[in-house]
PDB file of C-alpha atoms in Angstrom:
ATOM      1  CA  MET I   1     -57.535  -5.828 -19.924  1.00  0.00           C
ATOM      2  CA  VAL I   2     -53.717  -5.867 -20.086  1.00  0.00           C
ATOM      3  CA  PRO I   3     -52.578  -4.717 -23.584  1.00  0.00           C
ATOM      4  CA  LEU I   4     -50.609  -7.360 -25.437  1.00  0.00           C
ATOM      5  CA  THR I   5     -48.760  -7.379 -28.741  1.00  0.00           C
ATOM      6  CA  LEU I   6     -46.866  -9.933 -30.795  1.00  0.00           C
ATOM      7  CA  PHE I   7     -43.105  -9.852 -30.449  1.00  0.00           C
ATOM      8  CA  LEU I   8     -40.097 -11.557 -32.104  1.00  0.00           C
ATOM      9  CA  LYS I   9     -36.883 -11.998 -30.149  1.00  0.00           C
ATOM     10  CA  VAL I  10     -34.004 -12.876 -32.448  1.00  0.00           C
ATOM     11  CA  GLN I  11     -30.640 -14.080 -31.078  1.00  0.00           C
ATOM     12  CA  LEU I  12     -27.802 -13.218 -33.443  1.00  0.00           C
ATOM     13  CA  ARG I  13     -24.185 -14.226 -33.474  1.00  0.00           C
ATOM     14  CA  PRO I  14     -21.849 -11.749 -35.251  1.00  0.00           C
ATOM     15  CA  THR I  15     -18.838 -12.929 -37.145  1.00  0.00           C
ATOM     16  CA  GLY I  16     -16.757 -10.066 -35.808  1.00  0.00           C
ATOM     17  CA  ILE I  17     -17.328  -7.041 -38.057  1.00  0.00           C
ATOM     18  CA  ILE I  18     -20.310  -4.715 -37.935  1.00  0.00           C
ATOM     19  CA  ALA I  19     -19.790  -2.280 -40.824  1.00  0.00           C
ATOM     20  CA  LEU I  20     -22.520   0.319 -40.402  1.00  0.00           C
ATOM     21  CA  ARG I  21     -22.026   3.679 -42.122  1.00  0.00           C
ATOM     22  CA  ALA I  22     -23.289   6.898 -40.600  1.00  0.00           C
ATOM     23  CA  LEU I  23     -25.500   8.377 -43.337  1.00  0.00           C
ATOM     24  CA  PRO I  24     -25.280  10.460 -45.423  1.00  0.00           C
ATOM     25  CA  GLN I  25     -22.035   8.719 -46.191  1.00  0.00           C
ATOM     26  CA  SER I  26     -18.823  10.537 -47.127  1.00  0.00           C
ATOM     27  CA  LYS I  27     -15.135   9.729 -47.266  1.00  0.00           C
ATOM     28  CA  MET I  28     -13.662   8.700 -43.923  1.00  0.00           C
ATOM     29  CA  ARG I  29     -17.007   9.201 -42.162  1.00  0.00           C
ATOM     30  CA  THR I  30     -16.967   7.177 -38.948  1.00  0.00           C
ATOM     31  CA  ALA I  31     -19.023   4.020 -38.571  1.00  0.00           C
ATOM     32  CA  LEU I  32     -21.812   3.565 -36.036  1.00  0.00           C
ATOM     33  CA  ARG I  33     -20.682   1.607 -32.989  1.00  0.00           C
ATOM     34  CA  TYR I  34     -24.084   0.051 -32.352  1.00  0.00           C
ATOM     35  CA  VAL I  35     -26.811  -1.274 -34.604  1.00  0.00           C
ATOM     36  CA  PRO I  36     -29.539   1.374 -35.276  1.00  0.00           C
ATOM     37  CA  PRO I  37     -33.265   0.580 -35.652  1.00  0.00           C
ATOM     38  CA  THR I  38     -33.182   1.282 -39.400  1.00  0.00           C
ATOM     39  CA  THR I  39     -30.645  -1.570 -39.841  1.00  0.00           C
ATOM     40  CA  LEU I  40     -32.846  -3.931 -37.837  1.00  0.00           C
ATOM     41  CA  ILE I  41     -35.804  -3.105 -40.073  1.00  0.00           C
ATOM     42  CA  GLY I  42     -33.714  -3.642 -43.183  1.00  0.00           C
ATOM     43  CA  ALA I  43     -32.316  -6.932 -41.848  1.00  0.00           C
ATOM     44  CA  ILE I  44     -35.741  -8.546 -41.486  1.00  0.00           C
ATOM     45  CA  ALA I  45     -37.275  -6.767 -44.518  1.00  0.00           C
ATOM     46  CA  TYR I  46     -34.939  -8.414 -47.010  1.00  0.00           C
ATOM     47  CA  PRO I  47     -35.980 -12.025 -46.223  1.00  0.00           C
ATOM     48  CA  LEU I  48     -39.596 -10.958 -45.641  1.00  0.00           C
ATOM     49  CA  LEU I  49     -39.823  -9.396 -49.135  1.00  0.00           C
ATOM     50  CA  HIS I  50     -38.293 -12.591 -50.563  1.00  0.00           C
ATOM     51  CA  ILE I  51     -41.260 -14.508 -49.189  1.00  0.00           C
ATOM     52  CA  SER I  52     -43.590 -12.327 -51.300  1.00  0.00           C
ATOM     53  CA  GLY I  53     -41.326 -12.814 -54.321  1.00  0.00           C
ATOM     54  CA  ASP I  54     -39.774  -9.338 -54.271  1.00  0.00           C
ATOM     55  CA  ARG I  55     -36.003  -9.630 -54.513  1.00  0.00           C
ATOM     56  CA  GLY I  56     -35.109  -5.977 -55.090  1.00  0.00           C
ATOM     57  CA  GLU I  57     -33.432  -3.907 -52.404  1.00  0.00           C
ATOM     58  CA  THR I  58     -34.218  -0.345 -53.582  1.00  0.00           C
ATOM     59  CA  ILE I  59     -36.936   1.665 -55.278  1.00  0.00           C
ATOM     60  CA  TYR I  60     -36.572   4.839 -57.313  1.00  0.00           C
ATOM     61  CA  GLU I  61     -39.156   7.396 -56.275  1.00  0.00           C
ATOM     62  CA  LYS I  62     -39.249  11.092 -57.157  1.00  0.00           C
ATOM     63  CA  LYS I  63     -35.596  10.964 -58.256  1.00  0.00           C
ATOM     64  CA  ILE I  64     -34.569   9.422 -54.934  1.00  0.00           C
ATOM     65  CA  PHE I  65     -33.411   5.898 -54.297  1.00  0.00           C
ATOM     66  CA  LYS I  66     -35.104   4.434 -51.228  1.00  0.00           C
ATOM     67  CA  SER I  67     -34.811   1.152 -49.379  1.00  0.00           C
ATOM     68  CA  LYS I  68     -37.651  -1.298 -50.032  1.00  0.00           C
ATOM     69  CA  ALA I  69     -37.681  -1.826 -46.271  1.00  0.00           C
ATOM     70  CA  GLU I  70     -39.866   1.230 -46.173  1.00  0.00           C
ATOM     71  CA  SER I  71     -42.748  -0.874 -47.441  1.00  0.00           C
ATOM     72  CA  VAL I  72     -42.738  -3.004 -44.253  1.00  0.00           C
ATOM     73  CA  ILE I  73     -42.019  -0.477 -41.508  1.00  0.00           C
ATOM     74  CA  GLY I  74     -45.762  -0.197 -40.764  1.00  0.00           C
ATOM     75  CA  LEU I  75     -45.736  -3.756 -39.555  1.00  0.00           C
ATOM     76  CA  PHE I  76     -43.694  -2.797 -36.503  1.00  0.00           C
ATOM     77  CA  LYS I  77     -44.560  -0.669 -33.446  1.00  0.00           C
ATOM     78  CA  TRP I  78     -40.983  -0.639 -32.113  1.00  0.00           C
ATOM     79  CA  VAL I  79     -37.645  -2.301 -32.713  1.00  0.00           C
ATOM     80  CA  THR I  80     -34.519  -2.346 -30.562  1.00  0.00           C
ATOM     81  CA  ILE I  81     -31.444  -4.375 -29.727  1.00  0.00           C
ATOM     82  CA  LYS I  82     -29.382  -5.705 -26.844  1.00  0.00           C
ATOM     83  CA  THR I  83     -25.628  -5.840 -27.367  1.00  0.00           C
ATOM     84  CA  GLU I  84     -23.485  -8.184 -25.272  1.00  0.00           C
ATOM     85  CA  GLY I  85     -19.867  -7.014 -25.664  1.00  0.00           C
ATOM     86  CA  ARG I  86     -18.664  -3.529 -26.507  1.00  0.00           C
ATOM     87  CA  PRO I  87     -17.657  -3.051 -30.173  1.00  0.00           C
ATOM     88  CA  LYS I  88     -14.545  -1.076 -30.973  1.00  0.00           C
ATOM     89  CA  LEU I  89     -14.315   1.305 -33.884  1.00  0.00           C
ATOM     90  CA  TYR I  90     -11.540   0.595 -36.358  1.00  0.00           C
ATOM     91  CA  GLY I  91     -10.638   2.173 -39.653  1.00  0.00           C
ATOM     92  CA  SER I  92      -7.542   1.292 -41.630  1.00  0.00           C
ATOM     93  CA  LEU I  93      -6.174   3.719 -44.213  1.00  0.00           C
ATOM     94  CA  LEU I  94      -6.544   2.469 -47.767  1.00  0.00           C
ATOM     95  CA  LYS I  95      -4.861   3.690 -50.930  1.00  0.00           C
ATOM     96  CA  ILE I  96      -7.158   3.692 -53.961  1.00  0.00           C
ATOM     97  CA  ASN I  97      -5.851   3.810 -57.506  1.00  0.00           C
ATOM     98  CA  THR I  98      -8.103   4.644 -60.473  1.00  0.00           C
ATOM     99  CA  ILE I  99      -7.708   5.392 -64.151  1.00  0.00           C
ATOM    100  CA  TYR I 100      -9.731   8.421 -65.335  1.00  0.00           C
ATOM    101  CA  ARG I 101      -9.537   9.561 -68.974  1.00  0.00           C
ATOM    102  CA  GLY I 102      -6.206   7.821 -69.422  1.00  0.00           C
ATOM    103  CA  LYS I 103      -4.645   9.290 -66.285  1.00  0.00           C
ATOM    104  CA  VAL I 104      -3.794   7.337 -63.174  1.00  0.00           C
ATOM    105  CA  GLN I 105      -5.183   8.899 -60.001  1.00  0.00           C
ATOM    106  CA  SER I 106      -4.707   7.851 -56.389  1.00  0.00           C
ATOM    107  CA  ALA I 107      -6.247   8.818 -53.085  1.00  0.00           C
ATOM    108  CA  VAL I 108      -6.117   7.750 -49.463  1.00  0.00           C
ATOM    109  CA  THR I 109      -9.331   7.031 -47.622  1.00  0.00           C
ATOM    110  CA  SER I 110     -10.586   5.048 -44.649  1.00  0.00           C
ATOM    111  CA  PHE I 111     -13.249   2.384 -44.340  1.00  0.00           C
ATOM    112  CA  PRO I 112     -14.322   2.417 -40.678  1.00  0.00           C
ATOM    113  CA  PHE I 113     -16.273  -0.390 -39.067  1.00  0.00           C
ATOM    114  CA  ALA I 114     -17.141  -1.688 -35.597  1.00  0.00           C
ATOM    115  CA  VAL I 115     -15.374  -4.829 -34.432  1.00  0.00           C
ATOM    116  CA  PHE I 116     -16.173  -7.402 -31.718  1.00  0.00           C
ATOM    117  CA  TYR I 117     -12.789  -8.582 -30.520  1.00  0.00           C
ATOM    118  CA  GLY I 118     -11.968 -12.067 -29.304  1.00  0.00           C
ATOM    119  CA  GLU I 119     -14.621 -13.211 -26.873  1.00  0.00           C
ATOM    120  CA  SER I 120     -17.039 -15.911 -28.030  1.00  0.00           C
ATOM    121  CA  THR I 121     -19.755 -14.576 -25.711  1.00  0.00           C
ATOM    122  CA  ASN I 122     -20.410 -11.530 -27.941  1.00  0.00           C
ATOM    123  CA  SER I 123     -23.989 -11.633 -29.156  1.00  0.00           C
ATOM    124  CA  LEU I 124     -26.839  -9.433 -30.357  1.00  0.00           C
ATOM    125  CA  THR I 125     -30.541  -9.805 -29.510  1.00  0.00           C
ATOM    126  CA  ALA I 126     -33.023  -7.987 -31.679  1.00  0.00           C
ATOM    127  CA  ALA I 127     -36.553  -7.324 -30.429  1.00  0.00           C
ATOM    128  CA  TYR I 128     -39.389  -6.601 -32.891  1.00  0.00           C
ATOM    129  CA  PHE I 129     -42.827  -5.540 -31.639  1.00  0.00           C
ATOM    130  CA  VAL I 130     -45.484  -6.150 -34.267  1.00  0.00           C
ATOM    131  CA  ASP I 131     -48.521  -4.031 -35.103  1.00  0.00           C
ATOM    132  CA  GLU I 132     -51.036  -6.846 -35.400  1.00  0.00           C
ATOM    133  CA  ASP I 133     -53.696  -4.695 -37.036  1.00  0.00           C
ATOM    134  CA  ALA I 134     -51.257  -3.723 -39.808  1.00  0.00           C
ATOM    135  CA  LEU I 135     -50.124  -7.361 -40.091  1.00  0.00           C
ATOM    136  CA  SER I 136     -53.702  -8.593 -40.540  1.00  0.00           C
ATOM    137  CA  GLU I 137     -54.227  -6.100 -43.410  1.00  0.00           C
ATOM    138  CA  SER I 138     -50.947  -7.076 -45.118  1.00  0.00           C
ATOM    139  CA  THR I 139     -50.094 -10.091 -47.287  1.00  0.00           C
ATOM    140  CA  TYR I 140     -47.945 -11.519 -44.505  1.00  0.00           C
ATOM    141  CA  SER I 141     -48.716 -13.726 -41.496  1.00  0.00           C
ATOM    142  CA  SER I 142     -47.021 -14.125 -38.128  1.00  0.00           C
ATOM    143  CA  LYS I 143     -45.427 -17.301 -39.487  1.00  0.00           C
ATOM    144  CA  ASP I 144     -43.951 -15.261 -42.363  1.00  0.00           C
ATOM    145  CA  LEU I 145     -42.367 -12.877 -39.853  1.00  0.00           C
ATOM    146  CA  GLU I 146     -40.912 -15.824 -37.909  1.00  0.00           C
ATOM    147  CA  ARG I 147     -39.519 -17.327 -41.155  1.00  0.00           C
ATOM    148  CA  ALA I 148     -38.039 -13.910 -42.068  1.00  0.00           C
ATOM    149  CA  ALA I 149     -36.356 -13.640 -38.637  1.00  0.00           C
ATOM    150  CA  TRP I 150     -34.674 -16.972 -39.235  1.00  0.00           C
ATOM    151  CA  GLY I 151     -33.631 -15.719 -42.679  1.00  0.00           C
ATOM    152  CA  ILE I 152     -31.625 -12.703 -41.392  1.00  0.00           C
ATOM    153  CA  THR I 153     -28.082 -13.021 -42.748  1.00  0.00           C
ATOM    154  CA  ARG I 154     -26.550  -9.553 -42.359  1.00  0.00           C
ATOM    155  CA  LEU I 155     -26.908  -6.236 -40.626  1.00  0.00           C
ATOM    156  CA  GLY I 156     -26.538  -3.438 -43.164  1.00  0.00           C
ATOM    157  CA  SER I 157     -23.303  -3.742 -45.168  1.00  0.00           C
ATOM    158  CA  ARG I 158     -22.375  -7.042 -46.774  1.00  0.00           C
ATOM    159  CA  GLU I 159     -19.429  -7.400 -44.389  1.00  0.00           C
ATOM    160  CA  SER I 160     -21.778  -7.562 -41.412  1.00  0.00           C
ATOM    161  CA  ILE I 161     -22.611 -11.267 -41.569  1.00  0.00           C
ATOM    162  CA  VAL I 162     -24.571 -12.734 -38.662  1.00  0.00           C
ATOM    163  CA  SER I 163     -25.872 -16.130 -37.750  1.00  0.00           C
ATOM    164  CA  VAL I 164     -29.369 -16.489 -36.301  1.00  0.00           C
ATOM    165  CA  GLU I 165     -29.076 -18.725 -33.226  1.00  0.00           C
ATOM    166  CA  ASP I 166     -32.677 -18.638 -31.960  1.00  0.00           C
ATOM    167  CA  VAL I 167     -36.034 -17.006 -32.628  1.00  0.00           C
ATOM    168  CA  LYS I 168     -38.821 -16.716 -30.066  1.00  0.00           C
ATOM    169  CA  MET I 169     -42.322 -15.434 -30.826  1.00  0.00           C
ATOM    170  CA  GLY I 170     -44.918 -14.604 -28.246  1.00  0.00           C
ATOM    171  CA  LYS I 171     -47.015 -11.867 -26.674  1.00  0.00           C
ATOM    172  CA  ALA I 172     -45.493  -8.924 -24.900  1.00  0.00           C
ATOM    173  CA  VAL I 173     -47.198  -7.059 -22.036  1.00  0.00           C
ATOM    174  CA  PHE I 174     -47.369  -3.253 -22.410  1.00  0.00           C
ATOM    175  CA  ARG I 175     -47.566  -1.090 -19.288  1.00  0.00           C
ATOM    176  CA  GLU I 176     -46.346   2.082 -17.636  1.00  0.00           C
ATOM    177  CA  ALA I 177     -43.519   2.268 -15.092  1.00  0.00           C
ATOM    178  CA  ASN I 178     -41.378   4.755 -13.180  1.00  0.00           C
ATOM    179  CA  LYS I 179     -38.235   2.639 -12.711  1.00  0.00           C
ATOM    180  CA  VAL I 180     -36.949  -0.419 -14.599  1.00  0.00           C
ATOM    181  CA  ARG I 181     -33.760  -2.229 -15.413  1.00  0.00           C
ATOM    182  CA  THR I 182     -33.011  -3.014 -19.023  1.00  0.00           C
ATOM    183  CA  ALA I 183     -30.162  -4.106 -21.311  1.00  0.00           C
ATOM    184  CA  TYR I 184     -31.916  -3.048 -24.536  1.00  0.00           C
ATOM    185  CA  ALA I 185     -31.285   0.260 -26.302  1.00  0.00           C
ATOM    186  CA  PHE I 186     -33.919   2.925 -25.619  1.00  0.00           C
ATOM    187  CA  PRO I 187     -34.734   6.559 -26.534  1.00  0.00           C
ATOM    188  CA  PHE I 188     -32.739   8.967 -24.360  1.00  0.00           C
ATOM    189  CA  LYS I 189     -35.515  11.487 -23.688  1.00  0.00           C
ATOM    190  CA  GLY I 190     -36.902  12.515 -20.315  1.00  0.00           C
ATOM    191  CA  VAL I 191     -35.111   9.753 -18.404  1.00  0.00           C
ATOM    192  CA  ASN I 192     -32.390   9.383 -15.743  1.00  0.00           C
ATOM    193  CA  VAL I 193     -29.959   6.516 -16.278  1.00  0.00           C
ATOM    194  CA  HIS I 194     -27.779   4.794 -13.683  1.00  0.00           C
ATOM    195  CA  GLY I 195     -25.146   2.670 -15.390  1.00  0.00           C
ATOM    196  CA  LYS I 196     -22.739   2.712 -18.283  1.00  0.00           C
ATOM    197  CA  GLY I 197     -23.631   3.067 -21.930  1.00  0.00           C
ATOM    198  CA  THR I 198     -23.193   4.983 -25.142  1.00  0.00           C
ATOM    199  CA  LEU I 199     -25.355   7.696 -26.719  1.00  0.00           C
ATOM    200  CA  GLN I 200     -25.811   7.428 -30.468  1.00  0.00           C
ATOM    201  CA  ALA I 201     -27.899   9.577 -32.793  1.00  0.00           C
ATOM    202  CA  VAL I 202     -29.941   7.417 -35.175  1.00  0.00           C
ATOM    203  CA  VAL I 203     -32.482   7.993 -37.907  1.00  0.00           C
ATOM    204  CA  ASP I 204     -36.088   7.872 -36.642  1.00  0.00           C
ATOM    205  CA  TRP I 205     -37.264   4.966 -38.783  1.00  0.00           C
ATOM    206  CA  ARG I 206     -40.946   5.616 -38.003  1.00  0.00           C
ATOM    207  CA  LEU I 207     -40.838   8.641 -40.290  1.00  0.00           C
ATOM    208  CA  GLY I 208     -39.489   6.654 -43.266  1.00  0.00           C
ATOM    209  CA  ILE I 209     -36.400   4.898 -44.553  1.00  0.00           C
ATOM    210  CA  GLY I 210     -35.133   6.691 -47.609  1.00  0.00           C
ATOM    211  CA  ASP I 211     -33.583  10.141 -47.944  1.00  0.00           C
ATOM    212  CA  TYR I 212     -31.284  10.252 -44.868  1.00  0.00           C
ATOM    213  CA  SER I 213     -29.851  13.657 -45.718  1.00  0.00           C
ATOM    214  CA  ASN I 214     -32.954  15.353 -44.314  1.00  0.00           C
ATOM    215  CA  ALA I 215     -34.162  12.587 -41.980  1.00  0.00           C
ATOM    216  CA  LYS I 216     -35.213  13.351 -38.437  1.00  0.00           C
ATOM    217  CA  ARG I 217     -33.006  11.743 -35.831  1.00  0.00           C
ATOM    218  CA  MET I 218     -33.373  10.605 -32.257  1.00  0.00           C
ATOM    219  CA  VAL I 219     -30.812   9.859 -29.578  1.00  0.00           C
ATOM    220  CA  MET I 220     -30.652   6.263 -28.353  1.00  0.00           C
ATOM    221  CA  PHE I 221     -28.895   5.006 -25.219  1.00  0.00           C
ATOM    222  CA  TYR I 222     -27.100   1.684 -25.744  1.00  0.00           C
ATOM    223  CA  PRO I 223     -26.417   0.058 -22.348  1.00  0.00           C
ATOM    224  CA  GLU I 224     -23.299  -1.806 -21.392  1.00  0.00           C
ATOM    225  CA  GLU I 225     -24.896  -4.754 -19.612  1.00  0.00           C
ATOM    226  CA  THR I 226     -27.978  -3.744 -17.602  1.00  0.00           C
ATOM    227  CA  VAL I 227     -28.804  -0.193 -16.458  1.00  0.00           C
ATOM    228  CA  GLU I 228     -31.465   1.313 -14.213  1.00  0.00           C
ATOM    229  CA  VAL I 229     -33.739   3.849 -15.882  1.00  0.00           C
ATOM    230  CA  GLN I 230     -36.102   6.272 -14.107  1.00  0.00           C
ATOM    231  CA  GLY I 231     -38.804   8.467 -15.567  1.00  0.00           C
ATOM    232  CA  ARG I 232     -42.336   8.230 -16.974  1.00  0.00           C
ATOM    233  CA  LEU I 233     -41.729   5.083 -18.979  1.00  0.00           C
ATOM    234  CA  SER I 234     -43.744   3.071 -21.485  1.00  0.00           C
ATOM    235  CA  ILE I 235     -42.381  -0.452 -21.381  1.00  0.00           C
ATOM    236  CA  ALA I 236     -42.904  -3.920 -22.819  1.00  0.00           C
ATOM    237  CA  GLU I 237     -42.215  -7.123 -20.987  1.00  0.00           C
ATOM    238  CA  LEU I 238     -41.124 -10.009 -23.164  1.00  0.00           C
ATOM    239  CA  ASP I 239     -39.693 -13.350 -22.259  1.00  0.00           C
ATOM    240  CA  GLY I 240     -38.710 -12.116 -18.790  1.00  0.00           C
ATOM    241  CA  GLU I 241     -36.963  -8.952 -19.965  1.00  0.00           C
ATOM    242  CA  VAL I 242     -37.938  -5.252 -20.095  1.00  0.00           C
ATOM    243  CA  VAL I 243     -37.780  -3.040 -23.171  1.00  0.00           C
ATOM    244  CA  ILE I 244     -38.390   0.729 -22.964  1.00  0.00           C
ATOM    245  CA  LEU I 245     -40.515   2.064 -25.822  1.00  0.00           C
ATOM    246  CA  ALA I 246     -40.447   5.442 -27.526  1.00  0.00           C
ATOM    247  CA  PRO I 247     -42.353   8.164 -25.624  1.00  0.00           C
TER     248      PRO I 247
END
């Protein structure tokens, strides 16, 4: 029997700015150029938690603030994104004035973000692969996930407003392969890639979304258009496209 799993394919239209901080955050720390998996989890978690009546964004656990998105990560086997258009990093210098104990203080800092310039064809496509066993044991249904996908309004920071253009739900085919072509971001481990793209270190969301200072990271390859990938690959086929899964 061919293994199948539920998937959500979410077409997103950015307004222009993707303000994603590289954590742990510090002054003038550069932004991430591409959307990491943790942000995709957070994007769908916020409207999903609203469905269950939970409108908080963080929890305080063992003197650490954590994202409530951690409570839903078990619903997903894998998440990734396809980026059409190459964002540019931009960070203007800002002068900040504050009053501290009656004294005026000033400092210069930067607020970097990624920008999609000009072209109306820029778009983002998020792919969520659902753990159906975990979903059946949760308080949510597949329809709740679909509603949450339509309810995505931003990616990370409040500046990163997106519009959901389309949501498709169906069954993805899982199989092994030695060579595929894909436009979706994938783990850069034990593979050969033919084509252009960007390597970006991201937090491994499968180990938790919370204390990023000690979080384990993995390197993801974000293709520019479609690339050819060779290796011992675990892949999923959804809606006529190929996604490479974590080894």
